[in-house]
N, C-alpha and C. Protein backbone atom coordinates (compact mmCIF):
# COMPACT_ATOMS: atom_id res chain seq x y z
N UNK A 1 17.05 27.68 44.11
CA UNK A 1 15.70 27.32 43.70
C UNK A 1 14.79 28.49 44.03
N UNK A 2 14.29 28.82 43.13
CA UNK A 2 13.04 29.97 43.23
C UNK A 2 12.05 30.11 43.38
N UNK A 3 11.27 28.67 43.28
CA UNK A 3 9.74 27.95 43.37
C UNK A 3 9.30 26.83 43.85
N UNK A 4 8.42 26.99 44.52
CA UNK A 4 7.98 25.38 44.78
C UNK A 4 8.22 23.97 43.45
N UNK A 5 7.71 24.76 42.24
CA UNK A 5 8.22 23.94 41.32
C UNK A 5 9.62 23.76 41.20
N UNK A 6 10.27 24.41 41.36
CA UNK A 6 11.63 23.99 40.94
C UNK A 6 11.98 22.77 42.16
N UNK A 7 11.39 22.74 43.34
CA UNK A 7 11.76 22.16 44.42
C UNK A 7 10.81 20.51 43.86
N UNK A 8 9.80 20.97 43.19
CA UNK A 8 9.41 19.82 42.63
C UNK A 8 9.96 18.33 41.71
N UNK A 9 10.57 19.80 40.99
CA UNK A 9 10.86 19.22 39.78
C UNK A 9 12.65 18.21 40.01
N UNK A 10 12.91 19.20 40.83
CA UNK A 10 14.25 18.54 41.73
C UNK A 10 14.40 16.56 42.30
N UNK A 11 12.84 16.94 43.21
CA UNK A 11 12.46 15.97 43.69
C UNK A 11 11.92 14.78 42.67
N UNK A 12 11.46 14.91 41.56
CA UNK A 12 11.04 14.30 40.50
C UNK A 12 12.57 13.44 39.67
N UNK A 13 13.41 14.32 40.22
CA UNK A 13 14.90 13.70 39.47
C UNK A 13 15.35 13.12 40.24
N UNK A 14 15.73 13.28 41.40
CA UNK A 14 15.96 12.37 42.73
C UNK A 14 15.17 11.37 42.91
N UNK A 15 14.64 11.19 42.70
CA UNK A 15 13.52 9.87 42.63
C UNK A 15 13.74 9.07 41.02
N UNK A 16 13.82 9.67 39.52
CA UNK A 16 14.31 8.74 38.89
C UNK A 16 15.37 8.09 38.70
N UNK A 17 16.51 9.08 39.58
CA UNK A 17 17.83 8.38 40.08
C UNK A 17 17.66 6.99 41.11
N UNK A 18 16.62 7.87 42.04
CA UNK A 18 16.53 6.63 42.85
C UNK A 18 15.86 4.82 42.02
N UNK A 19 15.18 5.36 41.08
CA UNK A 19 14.38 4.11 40.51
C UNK A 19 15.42 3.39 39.60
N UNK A 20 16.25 4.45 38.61
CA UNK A 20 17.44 3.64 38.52
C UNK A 20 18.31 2.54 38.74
N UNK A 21 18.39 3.32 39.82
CA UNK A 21 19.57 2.65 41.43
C UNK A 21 18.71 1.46 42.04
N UNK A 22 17.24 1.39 41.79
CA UNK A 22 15.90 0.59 42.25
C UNK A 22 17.31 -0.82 43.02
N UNK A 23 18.59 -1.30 42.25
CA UNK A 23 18.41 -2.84 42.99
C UNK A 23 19.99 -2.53 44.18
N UNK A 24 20.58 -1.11 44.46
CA UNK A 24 21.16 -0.92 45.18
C UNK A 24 21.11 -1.06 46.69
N UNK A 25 21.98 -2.10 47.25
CA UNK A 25 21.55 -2.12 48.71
C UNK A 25 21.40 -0.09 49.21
N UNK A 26 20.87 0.05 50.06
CA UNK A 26 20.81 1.27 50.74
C UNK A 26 20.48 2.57 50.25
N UNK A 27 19.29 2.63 49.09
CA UNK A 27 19.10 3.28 48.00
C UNK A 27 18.23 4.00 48.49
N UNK A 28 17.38 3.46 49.44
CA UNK A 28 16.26 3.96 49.75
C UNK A 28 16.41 5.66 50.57
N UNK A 29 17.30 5.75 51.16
CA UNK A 29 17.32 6.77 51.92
C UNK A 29 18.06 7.82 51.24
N UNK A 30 17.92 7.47 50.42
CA UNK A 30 18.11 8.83 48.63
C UNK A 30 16.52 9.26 48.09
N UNK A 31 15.71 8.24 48.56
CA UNK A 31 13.83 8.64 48.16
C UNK A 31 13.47 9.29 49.42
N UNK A 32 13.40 8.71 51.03
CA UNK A 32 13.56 9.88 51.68
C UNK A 32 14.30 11.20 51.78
N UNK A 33 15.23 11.39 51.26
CA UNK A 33 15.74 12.49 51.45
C UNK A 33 15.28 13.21 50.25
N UNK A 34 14.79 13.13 49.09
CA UNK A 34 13.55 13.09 47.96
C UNK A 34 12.41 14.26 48.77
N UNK A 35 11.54 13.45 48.95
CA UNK A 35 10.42 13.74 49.61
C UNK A 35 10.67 14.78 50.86
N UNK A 36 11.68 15.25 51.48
CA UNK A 36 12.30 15.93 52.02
C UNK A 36 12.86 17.08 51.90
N UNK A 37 12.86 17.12 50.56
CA UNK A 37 13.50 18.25 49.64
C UNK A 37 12.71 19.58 50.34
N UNK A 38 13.65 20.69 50.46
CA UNK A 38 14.53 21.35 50.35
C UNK A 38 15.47 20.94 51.42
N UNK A 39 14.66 20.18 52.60
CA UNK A 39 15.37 20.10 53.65
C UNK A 39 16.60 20.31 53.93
N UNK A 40 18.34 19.95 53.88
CA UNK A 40 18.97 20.51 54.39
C UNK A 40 20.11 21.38 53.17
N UNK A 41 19.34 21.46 52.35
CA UNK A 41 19.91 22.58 51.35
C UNK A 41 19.61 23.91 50.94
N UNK A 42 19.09 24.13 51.80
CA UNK A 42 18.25 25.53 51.93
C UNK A 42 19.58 26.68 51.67
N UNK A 43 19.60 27.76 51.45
CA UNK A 43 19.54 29.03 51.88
C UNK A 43 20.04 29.58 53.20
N UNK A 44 20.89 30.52 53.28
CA UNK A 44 21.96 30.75 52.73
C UNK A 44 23.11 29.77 52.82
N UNK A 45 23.33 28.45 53.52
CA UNK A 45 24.72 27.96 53.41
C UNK A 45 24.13 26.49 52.62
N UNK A 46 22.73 26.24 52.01
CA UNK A 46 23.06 25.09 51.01
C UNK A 46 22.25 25.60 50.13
N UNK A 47 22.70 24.80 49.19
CA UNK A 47 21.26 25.51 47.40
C UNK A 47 20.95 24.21 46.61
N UNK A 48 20.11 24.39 46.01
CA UNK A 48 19.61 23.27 44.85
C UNK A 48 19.84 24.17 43.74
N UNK A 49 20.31 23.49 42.29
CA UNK A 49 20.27 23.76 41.16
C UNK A 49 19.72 23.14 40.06
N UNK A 50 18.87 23.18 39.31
CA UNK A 50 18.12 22.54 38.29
C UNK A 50 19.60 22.90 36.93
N UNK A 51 19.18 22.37 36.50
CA UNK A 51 19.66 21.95 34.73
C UNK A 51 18.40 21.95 34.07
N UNK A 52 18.10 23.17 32.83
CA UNK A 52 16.98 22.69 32.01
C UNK A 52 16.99 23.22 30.59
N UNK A 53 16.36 22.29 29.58
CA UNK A 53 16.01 22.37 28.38
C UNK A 53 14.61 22.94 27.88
N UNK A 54 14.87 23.83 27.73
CA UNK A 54 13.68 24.58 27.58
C UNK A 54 13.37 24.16 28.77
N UNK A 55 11.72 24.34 29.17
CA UNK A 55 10.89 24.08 30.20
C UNK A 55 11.16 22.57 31.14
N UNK A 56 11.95 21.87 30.37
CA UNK A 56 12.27 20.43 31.12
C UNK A 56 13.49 20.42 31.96
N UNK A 57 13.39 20.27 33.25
CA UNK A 57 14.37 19.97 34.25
C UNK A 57 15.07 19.00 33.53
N UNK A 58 16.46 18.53 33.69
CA UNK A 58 17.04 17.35 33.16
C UNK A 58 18.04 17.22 34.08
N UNK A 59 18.64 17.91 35.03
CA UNK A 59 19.88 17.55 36.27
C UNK A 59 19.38 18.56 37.24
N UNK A 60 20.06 17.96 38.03
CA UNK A 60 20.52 18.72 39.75
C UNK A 60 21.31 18.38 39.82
N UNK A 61 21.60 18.99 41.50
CA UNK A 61 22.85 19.07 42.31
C UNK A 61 22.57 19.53 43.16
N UNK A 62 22.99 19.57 44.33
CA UNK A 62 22.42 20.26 45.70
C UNK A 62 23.76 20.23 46.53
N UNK A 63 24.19 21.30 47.43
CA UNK A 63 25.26 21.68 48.05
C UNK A 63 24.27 21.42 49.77
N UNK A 64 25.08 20.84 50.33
CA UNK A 64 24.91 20.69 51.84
C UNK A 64 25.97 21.15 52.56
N UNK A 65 25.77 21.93 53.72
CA UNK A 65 26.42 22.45 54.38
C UNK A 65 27.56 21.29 55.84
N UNK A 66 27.78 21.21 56.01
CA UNK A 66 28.76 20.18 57.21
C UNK A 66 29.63 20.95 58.05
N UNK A 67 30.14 20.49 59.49
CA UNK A 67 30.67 21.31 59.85
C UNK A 67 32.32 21.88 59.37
N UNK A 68 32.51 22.85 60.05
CA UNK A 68 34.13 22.70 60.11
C UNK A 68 34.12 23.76 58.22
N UNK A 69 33.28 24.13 57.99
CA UNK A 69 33.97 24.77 56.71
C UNK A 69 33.40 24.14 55.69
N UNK A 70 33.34 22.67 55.55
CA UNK A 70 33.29 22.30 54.87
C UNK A 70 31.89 22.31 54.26
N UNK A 71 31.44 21.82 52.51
CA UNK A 71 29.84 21.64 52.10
C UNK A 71 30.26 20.26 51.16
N UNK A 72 29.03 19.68 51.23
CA UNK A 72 29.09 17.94 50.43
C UNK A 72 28.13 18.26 49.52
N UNK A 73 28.47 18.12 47.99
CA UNK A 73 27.98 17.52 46.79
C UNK A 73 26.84 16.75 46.97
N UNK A 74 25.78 16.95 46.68
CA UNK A 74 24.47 15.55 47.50
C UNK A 74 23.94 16.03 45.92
N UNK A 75 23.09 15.00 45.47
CA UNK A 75 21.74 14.49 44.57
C UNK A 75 22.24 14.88 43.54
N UNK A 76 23.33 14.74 42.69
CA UNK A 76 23.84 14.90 41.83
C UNK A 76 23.23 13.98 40.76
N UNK A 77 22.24 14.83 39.69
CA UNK A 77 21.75 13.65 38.53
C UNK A 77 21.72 14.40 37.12
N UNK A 78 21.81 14.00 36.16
CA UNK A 78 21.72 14.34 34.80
C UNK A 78 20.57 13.04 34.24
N UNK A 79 19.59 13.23 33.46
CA UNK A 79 18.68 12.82 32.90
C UNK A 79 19.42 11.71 31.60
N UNK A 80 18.76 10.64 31.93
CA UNK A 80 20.17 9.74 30.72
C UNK A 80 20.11 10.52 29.47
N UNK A 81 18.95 10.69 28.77
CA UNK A 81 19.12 11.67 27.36
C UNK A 81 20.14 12.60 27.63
N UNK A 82 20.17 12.84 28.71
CA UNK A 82 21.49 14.37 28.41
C UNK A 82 22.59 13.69 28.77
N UNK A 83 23.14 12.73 29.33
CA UNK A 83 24.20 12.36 30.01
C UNK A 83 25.69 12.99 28.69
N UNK A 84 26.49 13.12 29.09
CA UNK A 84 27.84 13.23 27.90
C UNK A 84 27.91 14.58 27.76
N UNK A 85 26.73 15.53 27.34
CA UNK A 85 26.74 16.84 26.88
C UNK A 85 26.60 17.64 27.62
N UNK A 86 27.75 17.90 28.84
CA UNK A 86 28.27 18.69 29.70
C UNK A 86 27.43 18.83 30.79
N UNK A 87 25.75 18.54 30.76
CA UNK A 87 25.00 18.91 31.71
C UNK A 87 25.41 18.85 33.34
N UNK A 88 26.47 17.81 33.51
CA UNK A 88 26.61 17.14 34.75
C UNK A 88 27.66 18.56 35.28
N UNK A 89 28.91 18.53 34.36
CA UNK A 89 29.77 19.32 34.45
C UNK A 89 29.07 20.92 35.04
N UNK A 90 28.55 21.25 34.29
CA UNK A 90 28.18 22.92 34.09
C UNK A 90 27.40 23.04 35.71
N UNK A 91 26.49 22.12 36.17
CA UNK A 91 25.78 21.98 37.32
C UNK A 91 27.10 21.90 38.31
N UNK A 92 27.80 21.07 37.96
CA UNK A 92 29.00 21.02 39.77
C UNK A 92 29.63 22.47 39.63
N UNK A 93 30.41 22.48 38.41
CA UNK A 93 31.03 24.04 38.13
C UNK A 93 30.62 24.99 39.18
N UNK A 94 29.29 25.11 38.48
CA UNK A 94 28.09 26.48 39.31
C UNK A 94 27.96 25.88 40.90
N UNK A 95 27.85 24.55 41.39
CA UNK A 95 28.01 24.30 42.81
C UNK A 95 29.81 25.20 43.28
N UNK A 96 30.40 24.42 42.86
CA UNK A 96 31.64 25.01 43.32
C UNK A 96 31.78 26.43 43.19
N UNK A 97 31.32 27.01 42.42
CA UNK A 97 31.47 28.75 42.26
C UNK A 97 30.72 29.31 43.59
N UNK A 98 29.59 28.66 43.61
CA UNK A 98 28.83 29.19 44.76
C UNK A 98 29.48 28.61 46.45
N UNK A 99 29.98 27.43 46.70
CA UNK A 99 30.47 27.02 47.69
C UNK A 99 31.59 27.57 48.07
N UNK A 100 32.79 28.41 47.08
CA UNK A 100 33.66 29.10 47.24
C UNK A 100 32.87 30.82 48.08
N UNK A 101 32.19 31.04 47.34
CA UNK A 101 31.55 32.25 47.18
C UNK A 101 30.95 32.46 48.70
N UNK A 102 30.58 31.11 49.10
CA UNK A 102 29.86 30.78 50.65
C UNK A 102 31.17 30.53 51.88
N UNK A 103 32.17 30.67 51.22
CA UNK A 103 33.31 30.63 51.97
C UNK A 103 33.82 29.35 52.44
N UNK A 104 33.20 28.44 51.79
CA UNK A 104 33.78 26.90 52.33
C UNK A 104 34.94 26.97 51.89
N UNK A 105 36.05 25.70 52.82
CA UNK A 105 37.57 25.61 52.01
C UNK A 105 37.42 24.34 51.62
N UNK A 106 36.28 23.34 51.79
CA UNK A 106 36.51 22.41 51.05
C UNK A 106 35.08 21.68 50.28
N UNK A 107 34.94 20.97 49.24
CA UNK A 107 33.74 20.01 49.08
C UNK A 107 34.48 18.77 49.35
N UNK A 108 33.25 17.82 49.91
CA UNK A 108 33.17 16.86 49.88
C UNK A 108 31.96 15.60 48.78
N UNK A 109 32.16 14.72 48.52
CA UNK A 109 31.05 14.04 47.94
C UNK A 109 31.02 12.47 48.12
N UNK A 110 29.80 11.54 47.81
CA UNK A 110 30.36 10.03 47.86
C UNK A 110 29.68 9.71 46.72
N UNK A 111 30.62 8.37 46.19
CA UNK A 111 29.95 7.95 44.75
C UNK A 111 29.99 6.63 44.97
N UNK A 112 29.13 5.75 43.73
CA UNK A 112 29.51 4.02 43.91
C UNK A 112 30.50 4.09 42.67
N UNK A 113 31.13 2.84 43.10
CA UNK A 113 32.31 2.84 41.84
C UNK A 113 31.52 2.09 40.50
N UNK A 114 30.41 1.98 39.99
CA UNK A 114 29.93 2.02 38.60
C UNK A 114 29.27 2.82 38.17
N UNK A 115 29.78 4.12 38.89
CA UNK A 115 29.13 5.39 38.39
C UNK A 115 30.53 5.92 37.38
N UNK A 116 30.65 5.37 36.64
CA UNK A 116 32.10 5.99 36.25
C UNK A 116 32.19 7.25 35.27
N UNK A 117 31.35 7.85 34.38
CA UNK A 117 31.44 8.98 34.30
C UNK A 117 31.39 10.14 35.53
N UNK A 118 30.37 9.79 36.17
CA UNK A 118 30.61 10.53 36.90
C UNK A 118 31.56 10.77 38.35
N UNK A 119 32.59 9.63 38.31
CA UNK A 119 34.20 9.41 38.76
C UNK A 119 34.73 10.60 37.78
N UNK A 120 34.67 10.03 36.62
CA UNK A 120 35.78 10.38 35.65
C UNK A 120 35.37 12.04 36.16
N UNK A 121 33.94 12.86 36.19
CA UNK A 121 34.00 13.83 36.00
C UNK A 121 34.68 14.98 37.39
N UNK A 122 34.31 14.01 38.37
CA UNK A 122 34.94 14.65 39.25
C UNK A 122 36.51 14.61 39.96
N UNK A 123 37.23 13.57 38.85
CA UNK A 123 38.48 13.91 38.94
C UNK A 123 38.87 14.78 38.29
N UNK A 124 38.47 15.22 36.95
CA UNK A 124 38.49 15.93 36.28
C UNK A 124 38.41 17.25 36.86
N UNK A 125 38.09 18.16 37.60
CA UNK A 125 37.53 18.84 38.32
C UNK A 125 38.20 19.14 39.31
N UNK A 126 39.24 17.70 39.87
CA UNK A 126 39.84 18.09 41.13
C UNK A 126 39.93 17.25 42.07
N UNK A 127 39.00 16.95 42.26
CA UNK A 127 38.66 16.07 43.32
C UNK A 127 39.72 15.32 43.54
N UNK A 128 39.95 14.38 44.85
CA UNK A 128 40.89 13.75 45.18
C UNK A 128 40.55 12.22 46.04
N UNK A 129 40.39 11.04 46.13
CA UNK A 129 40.01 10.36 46.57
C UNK A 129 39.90 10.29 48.04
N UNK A 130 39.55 10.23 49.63
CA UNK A 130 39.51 10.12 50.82
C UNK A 130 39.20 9.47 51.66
N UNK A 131 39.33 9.02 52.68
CA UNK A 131 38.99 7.80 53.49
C UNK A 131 37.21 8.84 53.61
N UNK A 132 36.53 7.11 54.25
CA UNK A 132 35.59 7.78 54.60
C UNK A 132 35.34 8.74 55.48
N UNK A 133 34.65 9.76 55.37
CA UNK A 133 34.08 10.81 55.97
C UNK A 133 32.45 11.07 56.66
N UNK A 134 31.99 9.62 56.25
CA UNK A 134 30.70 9.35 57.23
C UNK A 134 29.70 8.19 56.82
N UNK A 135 29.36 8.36 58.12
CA UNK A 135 28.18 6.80 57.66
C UNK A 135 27.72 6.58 56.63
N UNK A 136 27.51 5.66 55.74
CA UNK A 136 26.71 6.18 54.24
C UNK A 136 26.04 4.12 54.27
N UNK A 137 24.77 4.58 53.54
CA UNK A 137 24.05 3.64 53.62
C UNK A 137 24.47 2.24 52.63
N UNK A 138 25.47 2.98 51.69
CA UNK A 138 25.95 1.79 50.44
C UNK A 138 27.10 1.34 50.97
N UNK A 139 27.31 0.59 51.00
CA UNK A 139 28.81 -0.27 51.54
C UNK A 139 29.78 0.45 50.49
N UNK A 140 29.62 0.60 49.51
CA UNK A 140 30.83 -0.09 47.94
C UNK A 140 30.83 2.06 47.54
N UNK A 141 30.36 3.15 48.68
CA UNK A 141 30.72 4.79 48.37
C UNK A 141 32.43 4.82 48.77
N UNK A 142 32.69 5.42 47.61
CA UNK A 142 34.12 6.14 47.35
C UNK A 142 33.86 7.45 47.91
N UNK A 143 34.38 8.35 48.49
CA UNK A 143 34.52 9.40 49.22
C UNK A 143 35.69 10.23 48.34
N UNK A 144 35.57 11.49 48.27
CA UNK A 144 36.12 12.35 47.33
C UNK A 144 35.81 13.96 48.07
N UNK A 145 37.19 14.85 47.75
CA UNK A 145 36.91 16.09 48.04
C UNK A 145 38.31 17.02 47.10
N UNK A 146 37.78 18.12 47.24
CA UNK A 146 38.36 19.09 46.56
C UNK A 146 38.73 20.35 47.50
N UNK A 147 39.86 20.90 47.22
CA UNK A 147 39.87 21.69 48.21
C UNK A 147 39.74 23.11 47.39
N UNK A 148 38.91 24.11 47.96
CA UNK A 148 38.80 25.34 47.32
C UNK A 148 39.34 26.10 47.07
């Protein structure tokens, strides 16, 4: 991210994910971590990435750093108009290029299981299913990692 706007515009997508998600037990602490933004994805060991159409943001993704090597997949969204037409894809791609590049040996991520494209996309990709790997506020997160 290069601008306060981009950090904006980030936060603007994380929040319509969150309104989405509006009837998910434990949703809420996806809008704090929103309003929080850049917070723990900063430079040099985490990044935010926008997705945009012309001048319109339409996805993120944000790489978080963890210990032990490892970085976790966080705020992963594509704008429903774009959903299907690779936007989701091209955004993790460029996470993983850069998380290799940062020397991690592994990603991690958590999903709910009626997110199913975006299951499908990260098996696709690699990913591998895993016991949990940490507290998480939704009961019903699948845990997933890839090794680099």
């Amino acid at each position: 991210m290069s601008s306060a706007a981009d950090v904006d515009a980030a936060r603007r997508l994380v929040l319509a994910h969150v309104d989405e998600r509006a009837s998910m037990p434990g949703i809420e602490h996806m809008r704090a971590d929103a309003i929080r933004l850049p917070g723990p994805y900063v430079a040099p060991h985490g990044a935010i990435w926008l997705a945009q159409a012309g001048d319109d943001a339409i996805g993120c993704v944000a790489l978080r750093p963890l210990p032990g090597g490892i970085a976790e997949v966080k705020r992963m969204y594509v704008d429903s108009a774009w959903r299907g037409k690779g936007v989701g894809r091209a955004l993790l791609e460029t996470l993983i290029a850069r998380a290799r590049t940062l020397g991690y040996h592994h990603l991690r991520l958590g999903t709910v299981a009626e997110m199913t494209a975006a299951r499908a996309l990260y098996h696709s990709l690699g990913f591998v299913p895993i016991e949990r790997y940490r507290a998480d506020e939704m009961v019903d997160t699948e845990f997933y990692e890839l090794e680099l």
